[in-house]
mmCIF file of C-alpha atoms and ligand atoms in Angstrom:
data_model
loop_
_atom_site.group_PDB
_atom_site.id
_atom_site.type_symbol
_atom_site.label_atom_id
_atom_site.label_comp_id
_atom_site.label_asym_id
_atom_site.label_seq_id
_atom_site.Cartn_x
_atom_site.Cartn_y
_atom_site.Cartn_z
ATOM 1 C CA MET X 271 -33.772 98.437 -33.144
ATOM 2 C CA GLN X 272 -34.453 96.056 -30.141
ATOM 3 C CA GLU X 273 -32.353 93.040 -30.024
ATOM 4 C CA HIS X 274 -34.896 90.426 -31.291
ATOM 5 C CA GLU X 275 -35.312 87.138 -29.886
ATOM 6 C CA ILE X 276 -36.245 83.996 -31.588
ATOM 7 C CA ASP X 277 -40.008 83.155 -31.549
ATOM 8 C CA VAL X 278 -41.001 80.262 -29.450
ATOM 9 C CA VAL X 279 -44.323 78.652 -30.652
ATOM 10 C CA PRO X 280 -46.154 75.426 -30.052
ATOM 11 C CA GLY X 281 -45.209 72.855 -32.705
ATOM 12 C CA ARG X 282 -43.180 69.729 -33.532
ATOM 13 C CA CYS X 283 -39.430 69.611 -33.489
ATOM 14 C CA ARG X 284 -37.854 68.917 -36.855
ATOM 15 C CA ILE X 285 -34.956 67.087 -35.213
ATOM 16 C CA CYS X 286 -36.332 64.800 -32.601
ATOM 17 C CA GLY X 287 -40.017 64.838 -33.577
ATOM 18 C CA ASP X 288 -41.277 65.786 -30.186
ATOM 19 C CA SER X 289 -44.358 68.086 -29.842
ATOM 20 C CA ALA X 290 -43.221 70.864 -27.669
ATOM 21 C CA PRO X 291 -42.537 74.611 -27.716
ATOM 22 C CA VAL X 292 -40.250 75.064 -30.595
ATOM 23 C CA LEU X 293 -37.838 77.971 -31.706
ATOM 24 C CA ARG X 294 -38.574 79.250 -35.115
ATOM 25 C CA LEU X 295 -35.094 79.463 -36.870
ATOM 26 C CA THR X 296 -36.230 81.345 -39.924
ATOM 27 C CA GLU X 297 -32.675 81.716 -40.974
ATOM 28 C CA PHE X 298 -32.489 77.820 -41.465
ATOM 29 C CA ASN X 299 -36.154 77.301 -42.260
ATOM 30 C CA LEU X 300 -36.235 75.084 -39.091
ATOM 31 C CA LYS X 301 -38.325 74.578 -36.008
ATOM 32 C CA VAL X 302 -36.460 72.849 -33.085
ATOM 33 C CA CYS X 303 -37.307 72.100 -29.599
ATOM 34 C CA GLU X 304 -35.091 73.796 -26.790
ATOM 35 C CA PRO X 305 -32.845 70.873 -25.955
ATOM 36 C CA CYS X 306 -32.351 70.256 -29.673
ATOM 37 C CA PHE X 307 -31.591 74.007 -30.250
ATOM 38 C CA LEU X 308 -28.940 73.893 -27.626
ATOM 39 C CA ARG X 309 -27.258 70.878 -29.429
ATOM 40 C CA PHE X 310 -27.776 72.467 -32.863
ATOM 41 C CA LEU X 311 -25.876 75.536 -31.883
ATOM 42 C CA GLU X 312 -23.060 73.522 -30.429
ATOM 43 C CA ARG X 313 -22.835 71.247 -33.433
ATOM 44 C CA ARG X 314 -22.830 74.414 -35.686
ATOM 45 C CA VAL X 315 -19.873 75.719 -33.623
ATOM 46 C CA ARG X 316 -18.060 72.437 -33.808
ATOM 47 C CA ARG X 317 -18.533 72.092 -37.523
ATOM 48 C CA THR X 318 -17.155 75.586 -38.147
ATOM 49 C CA ILE X 319 -14.116 74.782 -35.936
ATOM 50 C CA GLU X 320 -13.471 71.509 -37.810
ATOM 51 C CA LYS X 321 -14.145 72.791 -41.245
ATOM 52 C CA HIS X 322 -11.690 75.666 -40.915
ATOM 53 C CA GLY X 323 -9.157 73.761 -38.732
ATOM 54 C CA MET X 324 -9.644 76.371 -36.046
ATOM 55 C CA ILE X 325 -8.765 74.339 -32.983
ATOM 56 C CA GLY X 326 -7.181 70.899 -32.565
ATOM 57 C CA GLU X 327 -6.346 68.505 -29.879
ATOM 58 C CA GLY X 328 -3.863 69.833 -27.315
ATOM 59 C CA ASP X 329 -4.560 73.532 -28.275
ATOM 60 C CA ARG X 330 -4.574 76.108 -25.426
ATOM 61 C CA VAL X 331 -7.467 78.250 -26.359
ATOM 62 C CA VAL X 332 -7.895 81.777 -24.796
ATOM 63 C CA LEU X 333 -11.406 83.195 -25.286
ATOM 64 C CA ALA X 334 -11.789 87.002 -25.327
ATOM 65 C CA LEU X 335 -14.868 87.359 -23.001
ATOM 66 C CA SER X 336 -16.718 90.661 -23.028
ATOM 67 C CA GLY X 337 -19.668 89.454 -20.916
ATOM 68 C CA GLY X 338 -22.163 90.035 -23.778
ATOM 69 C CA LYS X 339 -24.351 87.334 -25.169
ATOM 70 C CA ASP X 340 -21.972 86.268 -28.010
ATOM 71 C CA SER X 341 -18.806 85.653 -26.047
ATOM 72 C CA ALA X 342 -20.928 84.116 -23.117
ATOM 73 C CA ALA X 343 -22.548 81.674 -25.492
ATOM 74 C CA LEU X 344 -19.152 80.909 -27.097
ATOM 75 C CA LEU X 345 -17.714 80.297 -23.496
ATOM 76 C CA PHE X 346 -20.293 77.585 -22.737
ATOM 77 C CA ALA X 347 -20.124 75.961 -26.155
ATOM 78 C CA LEU X 348 -16.351 75.866 -26.175
ATOM 79 C CA ARG X 349 -16.357 74.540 -22.598
ATOM 80 C CA ARG X 350 -18.479 71.512 -23.838
ATOM 81 C CA LEU X 351 -16.404 71.088 -27.107
ATOM 82 C CA GLY X 352 -13.056 71.323 -25.196
ATOM 83 C CA VAL X 353 -14.000 68.127 -23.341
ATOM 84 C CA VAL X 354 -14.772 66.079 -26.469
ATOM 85 C CA MET X 355 -12.173 67.618 -28.711
ATOM 86 C CA GLY X 356 -9.342 67.727 -26.249
ATOM 87 C CA PHE X 357 -8.369 71.449 -26.018
ATOM 88 C CA GLU X 358 -7.781 73.567 -22.847
ATOM 89 C CA LEU X 359 -9.966 76.716 -22.382
ATOM 90 C CA SER X 360 -9.433 79.931 -20.418
ATOM 91 C CA ALA X 361 -11.034 83.253 -20.704
ATOM 92 C CA LEU X 362 -9.532 86.793 -20.846
ATOM 93 C CA HIS X 363 -11.492 89.984 -20.012
ATOM 94 C CA PHE X 364 -10.337 93.581 -20.486
ATOM 95 C CA HIS X 365 -11.605 95.914 -17.829
ATOM 96 C CA LEU X 366 -12.149 98.982 -19.915
ATOM 97 C CA ASN X 367 -11.922 101.649 -17.330
ATOM 98 C CA MET X 368 -15.213 103.171 -18.101
ATOM 99 C CA GLY X 369 -16.334 103.863 -14.515
ATOM 100 C CA ASP X 370 -19.041 101.858 -12.792
ATOM 101 C CA TYR X 371 -20.121 100.435 -16.159
ATOM 102 C CA SER X 372 -16.802 98.483 -16.434
ATOM 103 C CA ASP X 373 -16.983 97.333 -12.845
ATOM 104 C CA ARG X 374 -20.660 96.014 -13.367
ATOM 105 C CA ASN X 375 -19.412 94.371 -16.547
ATOM 106 C CA LEU X 376 -16.661 92.598 -14.640
ATOM 107 C CA VAL X 377 -19.012 91.259 -12.088
ATOM 108 C CA VAL X 378 -21.096 89.464 -14.845
ATOM 109 C CA VAL X 379 -17.927 88.198 -16.595
ATOM 110 C CA GLU X 380 -16.798 86.665 -13.325
ATOM 111 C CA ASP X 381 -20.186 85.039 -12.751
ATOM 112 C CA GLN X 382 -19.973 83.550 -16.337
ATOM 113 C CA ALA X 383 -16.452 82.130 -15.847
ATOM 114 C CA LYS X 384 -17.411 80.691 -12.541
ATOM 115 C CA ALA X 385 -20.593 78.996 -13.915
ATOM 116 C CA ALA X 386 -18.605 77.608 -16.809
ATOM 117 C CA GLY X 387 -15.813 76.447 -14.464
ATOM 118 C CA VAL X 388 -13.255 78.163 -16.714
ATOM 119 C CA PRO X 389 -10.108 80.129 -15.424
ATOM 120 C CA LEU X 390 -10.508 83.801 -16.003
ATOM 121 C CA GLU X 391 -7.695 86.391 -16.458
ATOM 122 C CA VAL X 392 -8.637 90.013 -16.123
ATOM 123 C CA LYS X 393 -6.584 92.809 -17.565
ATOM 124 C CA ARG X 394 -7.314 96.385 -16.471
ATOM 125 C CA ILE X 395 -6.361 99.030 -19.065
ATOM 126 C CA SER X 396 -6.039 101.528 -16.202
ATOM 127 C CA ASP X 397 -2.967 99.680 -15.150
ATOM 128 C CA LEU X 398 -1.408 100.651 -18.530
ATOM 129 C CA GLY X 399 -2.548 104.345 -18.122
ATOM 130 C CA LEU X 400 -5.005 103.880 -20.900
ATOM 131 C CA GLN X 401 -8.740 105.039 -21.243
ATOM 132 C CA VAL X 402 -11.414 104.688 -23.788
ATOM 133 C CA ARG X 403 -12.132 108.247 -24.785
ATOM 134 C CA ARG X 404 -11.726 110.444 -27.880
ATOM 135 C CA VAL X 405 -8.111 110.980 -28.704
ATOM 136 C CA LYS X 406 -6.821 113.374 -31.342
ATOM 137 C CA GLY X 407 -8.783 112.231 -34.585
ATOM 138 C CA TRP X 408 -9.802 108.891 -32.982
ATOM 139 C CA HIS X 409 -13.341 108.034 -32.160
ATOM 140 C CA PRO X 410 -13.669 106.291 -28.792
ATOM 141 C CA CYS X 411 -14.686 102.979 -30.571
ATOM 142 C CA ALA X 412 -11.405 103.079 -32.569
ATOM 143 C CA VAL X 413 -9.429 103.632 -29.386
ATOM 144 C CA CYS X 414 -11.203 100.776 -27.655
ATOM 145 C CA GLY X 415 -10.724 98.479 -30.587
ATOM 146 C CA ALA X 416 -7.087 99.368 -31.030
ATOM 147 C CA ILE X 417 -6.402 98.643 -27.258
ATOM 148 C CA LYS X 418 -8.320 95.423 -27.280
ATOM 149 C CA ARG X 419 -6.656 94.239 -30.414
ATOM 150 C CA SER X 420 -3.023 94.894 -29.244
ATOM 151 C CA LEU X 421 -3.725 93.604 -25.751
ATOM 152 C CA MET X 422 -5.173 90.467 -27.112
ATOM 153 C CA ASN X 423 -1.898 89.842 -29.060
ATOM 154 C CA ARG X 424 0.340 90.360 -26.113
ATOM 155 C CA GLU X 425 -1.817 88.675 -23.445
ATOM 156 C CA ALA X 426 -2.146 85.630 -25.725
ATOM 157 C CA LYS X 427 1.569 85.396 -26.015
ATOM 158 C CA ARG X 428 1.949 85.857 -22.112
ATOM 159 C CA LEU X 429 -0.518 83.215 -21.391
ATOM 160 C CA GLY X 430 1.025 80.676 -23.722
ATOM 161 C CA ALA X 431 -2.208 80.528 -25.950
ATOM 162 C CA THR X 432 -1.893 78.649 -29.158
ATOM 163 C CA VAL X 433 -5.291 80.049 -30.244
ATOM 164 C CA VAL X 434 -7.245 83.243 -29.450
ATOM 165 C CA ALA X 435 -10.979 83.035 -29.942
ATOM 166 C CA THR X 436 -13.245 85.947 -30.336
ATOM 167 C CA ALA X 437 -16.995 85.866 -30.551
ATOM 168 C CA HIS X 438 -17.464 87.922 -33.735
ATOM 169 C CA THR X 439 -20.784 87.080 -35.190
ATOM 170 C CA LEU X 440 -22.247 86.900 -38.823
ATOM 171 C CA GLU X 441 -23.506 90.469 -38.282
ATOM 172 C CA ASP X 442 -20.306 91.859 -36.874
ATOM 173 C CA VAL X 443 -18.365 90.485 -39.851
ATOM 174 C CA LEU X 444 -20.898 91.574 -42.457
ATOM 175 C CA LEU X 445 -20.990 95.164 -40.918
ATOM 176 C CA PHE X 446 -17.159 95.304 -40.825
ATOM 177 C CA THR X 447 -17.175 94.179 -44.580
ATOM 178 C CA PHE X 448 -19.702 96.931 -45.484
ATOM 179 C CA LYS X 449 -17.634 99.627 -43.882
ATOM 180 C CA ASN X 450 -14.602 98.396 -45.873
ATOM 181 C CA LEU X 451 -16.541 98.183 -49.108
ATOM 182 C CA PHE X 452 -17.817 101.798 -48.605
ATOM 183 C CA SER X 453 -14.357 103.012 -48.686
ATOM 184 C CA ARG X 454 -13.372 100.684 -51.588
ATOM 185 C CA LYS X 455 -11.338 98.297 -49.323
ATOM 186 C CA PHE X 456 -12.051 94.770 -50.570
ATOM 187 C CA TYR X 457 -11.555 92.853 -47.461
ATOM 188 C CA VAL X 458 -13.718 90.300 -45.795
ATOM 189 C CA PRO X 459 -12.776 89.049 -42.326
ATOM 190 C CA GLN X 460 -11.678 85.414 -42.415
ATOM 191 C CA PRO X 461 -12.768 82.687 -40.043
ATOM 192 C CA VAL X 462 -9.100 81.974 -39.187
ATOM 193 C CA LEU X 463 -5.982 84.044 -39.196
ATOM 194 C CA PRO X 464 -3.146 81.721 -38.984
ATOM 195 C CA ALA X 465 -0.323 82.137 -36.507
ATOM 196 C CA SER X 466 2.382 84.351 -37.827
ATOM 197 C CA GLY X 467 5.619 85.227 -36.048
ATOM 198 C CA GLU X 468 4.649 86.242 -32.604
ATOM 199 C CA LEU X 469 1.002 86.283 -33.177
ATOM 200 C CA SER X 470 -1.222 83.313 -32.117
ATOM 201 C CA ARG X 471 -3.828 81.883 -34.480
ATOM 202 C CA LYS X 472 -7.033 83.859 -34.219
ATOM 203 C CA VAL X 473 -10.357 82.178 -34.760
ATOM 204 C CA LYS X 474 -13.976 83.246 -35.065
ATOM 205 C CA PRO X 475 -16.152 80.236 -34.327
ATOM 206 C CA LEU X 476 -19.305 82.199 -34.476
ATOM 207 C CA ILE X 477 -18.687 83.751 -37.831
ATOM 208 C CA TYR X 478 -21.656 81.887 -39.312
ATOM 209 C CA ASN X 479 -24.017 82.274 -36.307
ATOM 210 C CA HIS X 480 -26.609 84.980 -36.024
ATOM 211 C CA GLU X 481 -26.582 86.912 -32.948
ATOM 212 C CA ARG X 482 -30.015 86.127 -31.855
ATOM 213 C CA MET X 483 -29.095 82.384 -31.624
ATOM 214 C CA ASN X 484 -26.431 83.318 -29.114
ATOM 215 C CA LEU X 485 -29.004 85.303 -27.043
ATOM 216 C CA SER X 486 -31.444 82.330 -26.964
ATOM 217 C CA TYR X 487 -28.715 79.912 -26.154
ATOM 218 C CA CYS X 488 -27.756 81.944 -23.043
ATOM 219 C CA ARG X 489 -31.366 82.460 -22.028
ATOM 220 C CA LEU X 490 -32.079 78.755 -22.304
ATOM 221 C CA LYS X 491 -28.977 77.641 -20.357
ATOM 222 C CA GLY X 492 -29.591 80.338 -17.717
ATOM 223 C CA VAL X 493 -26.254 82.056 -18.455
ATOM 224 C CA PRO X 494 -25.915 85.567 -16.987
ATOM 225 C CA VAL X 495 -25.333 88.082 -19.788
ATOM 226 C CA PHE X 496 -24.168 91.679 -19.447
ATOM 227 C CA GLU X 497 -26.821 93.646 -21.459
ATOM 228 C CA GLU X 498 -25.965 97.329 -20.696
ATOM 229 C CA ARG X 499 -25.201 99.404 -23.698
ATOM 230 C CA CYS X 500 -21.706 100.733 -23.802
ATOM 231 C CA PRO X 501 -21.661 104.447 -22.713
ATOM 232 C CA GLU X 502 -20.030 105.283 -26.053
ATOM 233 C CA TRP X 503 -22.668 103.610 -27.986
ATOM 234 C CA THR X 504 -24.339 105.836 -30.782
ATOM 235 C CA PRO X 505 -27.344 105.037 -32.874
ATOM 236 C CA ARG X 506 -25.499 106.121 -35.918
ATOM 237 C CA GLY X 507 -22.729 103.689 -35.461
ATOM 238 C CA HIS X 508 -25.132 100.825 -35.444
ATOM 239 C CA SER X 509 -27.870 101.852 -37.922
ATOM 240 C CA PHE X 510 -26.468 99.669 -40.645
ATOM 241 C CA LYS X 511 -27.420 96.707 -38.321
ATOM 242 C CA ASP X 512 -31.110 97.578 -38.898
ATOM 243 C CA VAL X 513 -30.473 97.337 -42.667
ATOM 244 C CA LEU X 514 -29.216 93.804 -42.265
ATOM 245 C CA GLU X 515 -32.184 92.907 -39.959
ATOM 246 C CA HIS X 516 -34.599 94.377 -42.561
ATOM 247 C CA MET X 517 -32.787 92.399 -45.346
ATOM 248 C CA GLU X 518 -33.190 89.170 -43.342
ATOM 249 C CA GLU X 519 -36.930 89.858 -42.739
ATOM 250 C CA VAL X 520 -37.420 90.268 -46.474
ATOM 251 C CA MET X 521 -35.356 87.276 -47.365
ATOM 252 C CA PRO X 522 -34.703 84.817 -44.651
ATOM 253 C CA SER X 523 -31.091 83.451 -44.531
ATOM 254 C CA SER X 524 -29.690 86.369 -46.756
ATOM 255 C CA LYS X 525 -27.241 87.435 -44.118
ATOM 256 C CA LEU X 526 -25.515 84.090 -44.276
ATOM 257 C CA ARG X 527 -25.768 83.795 -48.071
ATOM 258 C CA LEU X 528 -24.359 87.288 -48.415
ATOM 259 C CA LEU X 529 -21.350 86.609 -46.259
ATOM 260 C CA LEU X 530 -20.686 83.231 -48.074
ATOM 261 C CA SER X 531 -20.930 85.071 -51.462
ATOM 262 C CA LEU X 532 -18.692 87.951 -50.435
ATOM 263 C CA GLN X 533 -16.096 85.475 -49.120
ATOM 264 C CA GLU X 534 -16.098 83.705 -52.528
ATOM 265 C CA ALA X 535 -16.009 86.940 -54.428
ATOM 266 C CA ILE X 536 -13.259 88.574 -52.421
ATOM 267 C CA PRO X 537 -10.554 86.058 -51.920
ATOM 268 C CA ALA X 538 -8.522 86.276 -48.685
ATOM 269 C CA GLY X 539 -5.604 88.581 -49.244
ATOM 270 C CA GLY X 540 -2.101 87.554 -48.305
ATOM 271 C CA ASP X 541 -1.932 90.301 -45.677
ATOM 272 C CA LEU X 542 -4.320 88.526 -43.268
ATOM 273 C CA HIS X 543 -2.719 90.141 -40.211
ATOM 274 C CA GLU X 544 -3.366 93.591 -41.808
ATOM 275 C CA GLY X 545 0.280 94.513 -42.108
ATOM 276 C CA GLU X 546 1.387 93.720 -38.477
ATOM 277 C CA HIS X 547 4.765 92.740 -39.742
ATOM 278 C CA THR X 548 7.219 95.185 -38.310
ATOM 279 C CA ALA X 549 8.218 95.422 -34.607
ATOM 280 C CA CYS X 550 7.120 98.502 -32.649
ATOM 281 C CA GLU X 551 10.129 100.731 -32.043
ATOM 282 C CA SER X 552 9.087 101.131 -28.345
ATOM 283 C CA CYS X 553 7.744 97.785 -27.197
ATOM 284 C CA GLY X 554 8.771 95.404 -29.969
ATOM 285 C CA GLU X 555 5.225 94.045 -30.570
ATOM 286 C CA PRO X 556 4.094 93.503 -34.060
ATOM 287 C CA THR X 557 2.678 96.646 -35.901
ATOM 288 C CA SER X 558 2.220 98.096 -39.282
ATOM 289 C CA GLN X 559 3.621 101.430 -38.165
ATOM 290 C CA SER X 560 6.825 102.523 -36.369
ATOM 291 C CA LEU X 561 4.876 102.615 -33.039
ATOM 292 C CA CYS X 562 2.072 100.216 -32.218
ATOM 293 C CA ALA X 563 -1.322 101.573 -31.572
ATOM 294 C CA LEU X 564 -0.932 100.826 -27.781
ATOM 295 C CA CYS X 565 2.317 102.802 -27.650
ATOM 296 C CA GLN X 566 0.824 105.597 -29.503
ATOM 297 C CA LEU X 567 -2.093 105.756 -27.208
ATOM 298 C CA SER X 568 0.021 105.245 -24.018
ATOM 299 C CA ASN X 569 2.177 108.248 -25.215
ATOM 300 C CA TRP X 570 -0.844 110.378 -25.861
ATOM 301 C CA PHE X 571 -2.295 109.785 -22.414
ATOM 302 C CA ALA X 572 1.086 110.237 -20.678
ATOM 303 C CA ARG X 573 1.672 113.616 -22.500
ATOM 304 C CA ARG X 574 -1.669 114.996 -21.347
ATOM 305 C CA THR X 575 -0.983 117.460 -18.463
ATOM 306 C CA ASP X 576 -4.663 117.693 -17.451
ATOM 307 C CA HIS X 577 -4.830 113.891 -17.128
ATOM 308 C CA ASP X 578 -8.003 113.121 -15.287
ATOM 309 C CA ASP X 579 -8.455 109.424 -14.325
ATOM 310 C CA SER X 580 -12.208 109.499 -14.010
ATOM 311 C CA TYR X 581 -14.350 108.488 -16.725
ATOM 312 C CA ASN X 582 -16.922 111.068 -17.736
ATOM 313 C CA GLY X 583 -18.889 109.065 -20.298
ATOM 314 C CA VAL X 584 -21.423 107.405 -17.981
HETATM 315 P P1 AMP M 881 -16.207 94.215 -30.298
HETATM 316 O O1 AMP M 881 -14.878 94.839 -30.714
HETATM 317 O O2 AMP M 881 -16.858 94.817 -29.128
HETATM 318 O O3 AMP M 881 -17.088 93.956 -31.494
HETATM 319 O O4 AMP M 881 -15.925 92.779 -29.800
HETATM 320 C C1 AMP M 881 -15.357 91.781 -30.702
HETATM 321 C C2 AMP M 881 -14.799 90.674 -29.818
HETATM 322 O O5 AMP M 881 -13.878 91.045 -28.910
HETATM 323 C C3 AMP M 881 -15.996 90.031 -29.014
HETATM 324 O O6 AMP M 881 -16.766 89.057 -29.597
HETATM 325 C C4 AMP M 881 -15.205 89.359 -27.765
HETATM 326 O O7 AMP M 881 -14.819 88.096 -28.057
HETATM 327 C C5 AMP M 881 -14.050 90.411 -27.678
HETATM 328 N N1 AMP M 881 -14.183 91.466 -26.596
HETATM 329 C C6 AMP M 881 -14.930 92.559 -26.757
HETATM 330 N N2 AMP M 881 -14.905 93.246 -25.556
HETATM 331 C C7 AMP M 881 -14.037 92.598 -24.829
HETATM 332 C C8 AMP M 881 -13.583 92.824 -23.379
HETATM 333 N N3 AMP M 881 -13.880 93.875 -22.678
HETATM 334 N N4 AMP M 881 -12.731 91.919 -22.991
HETATM 335 C C9 AMP M 881 -12.449 90.796 -23.611
HETATM 336 N N5 AMP M 881 -12.776 90.591 -24.854
HETATM 337 C C10 AMP M 881 -13.715 91.409 -25.419
HETATM 338 ZN ZN1 ZN M 882 4.367 99.296 -28.946
#
């Protein structure tokens, strides 16, 4: 399914009353003009941050910036909010070593950080001997997720971050919850994971935002967005997204209501950091197993005798 954008139609803005092209936000039964839409999104992010105590004055926030529409929108929204709320912001990008695709991704990320005036740190997984590819029983997406997750923890510590922000959206969180429920795991991602031991607080300020709002925000602000599909993308892995879109078409605002209901029905467990309570035998980072995912993967790549550095996925 195509990434669908918000319709823009002639009308009257429900916020400022101007007659102008308005965006039809069916999820909120609202029509707003373009300037009001930008403020609407930023206010929503601020409310989420304040309601859940995600970020406070003096925090050092590191945003995981992928270059896609969601983290790009969050970069610009946080940059504005940082000024009024008094927190520092920097961005962290992982170059995922997937050939030219990752190089092109990095160019867009650098443009975004420059346009936002936010310092950017780039970490190349090739420097750690890592690649995103099928490993033993791991799907490439699982490898990628494990690498990003572990690196985010350790880079946050190295950069002295008090908060790590990711751009997980309403759709991301619902899909993750569905996958859990299908295997009888009753876990709904939370807006905030409190700091614990070595781990910084992790926050998802876009958890109640629809993806298409982020896309429109970037378009209206003229923010460059990396729109190439990941070379490992498969239609099957994303087909549940179509189910969500269909549900929203049949019943506007159902995605948000569903997430709020699931959060209420399935209380946050005590194990918010998903068992990352022991130290990895090799690197000492928090993990749930004897070796952390990053060390397991590093060992696997190091053992491969036919190791080939080029990426064949593109
Ligand atoms: P994903 O795992 O692709 O669903 O991404 C989840 C979140 O991780 C995104 O919202 C971003 O904040 C962050 N992220 C994804 N890819 C990267 C990357 N290459 N570098 C930095 N952060 C990323
Ligand atoms: Zn380790």
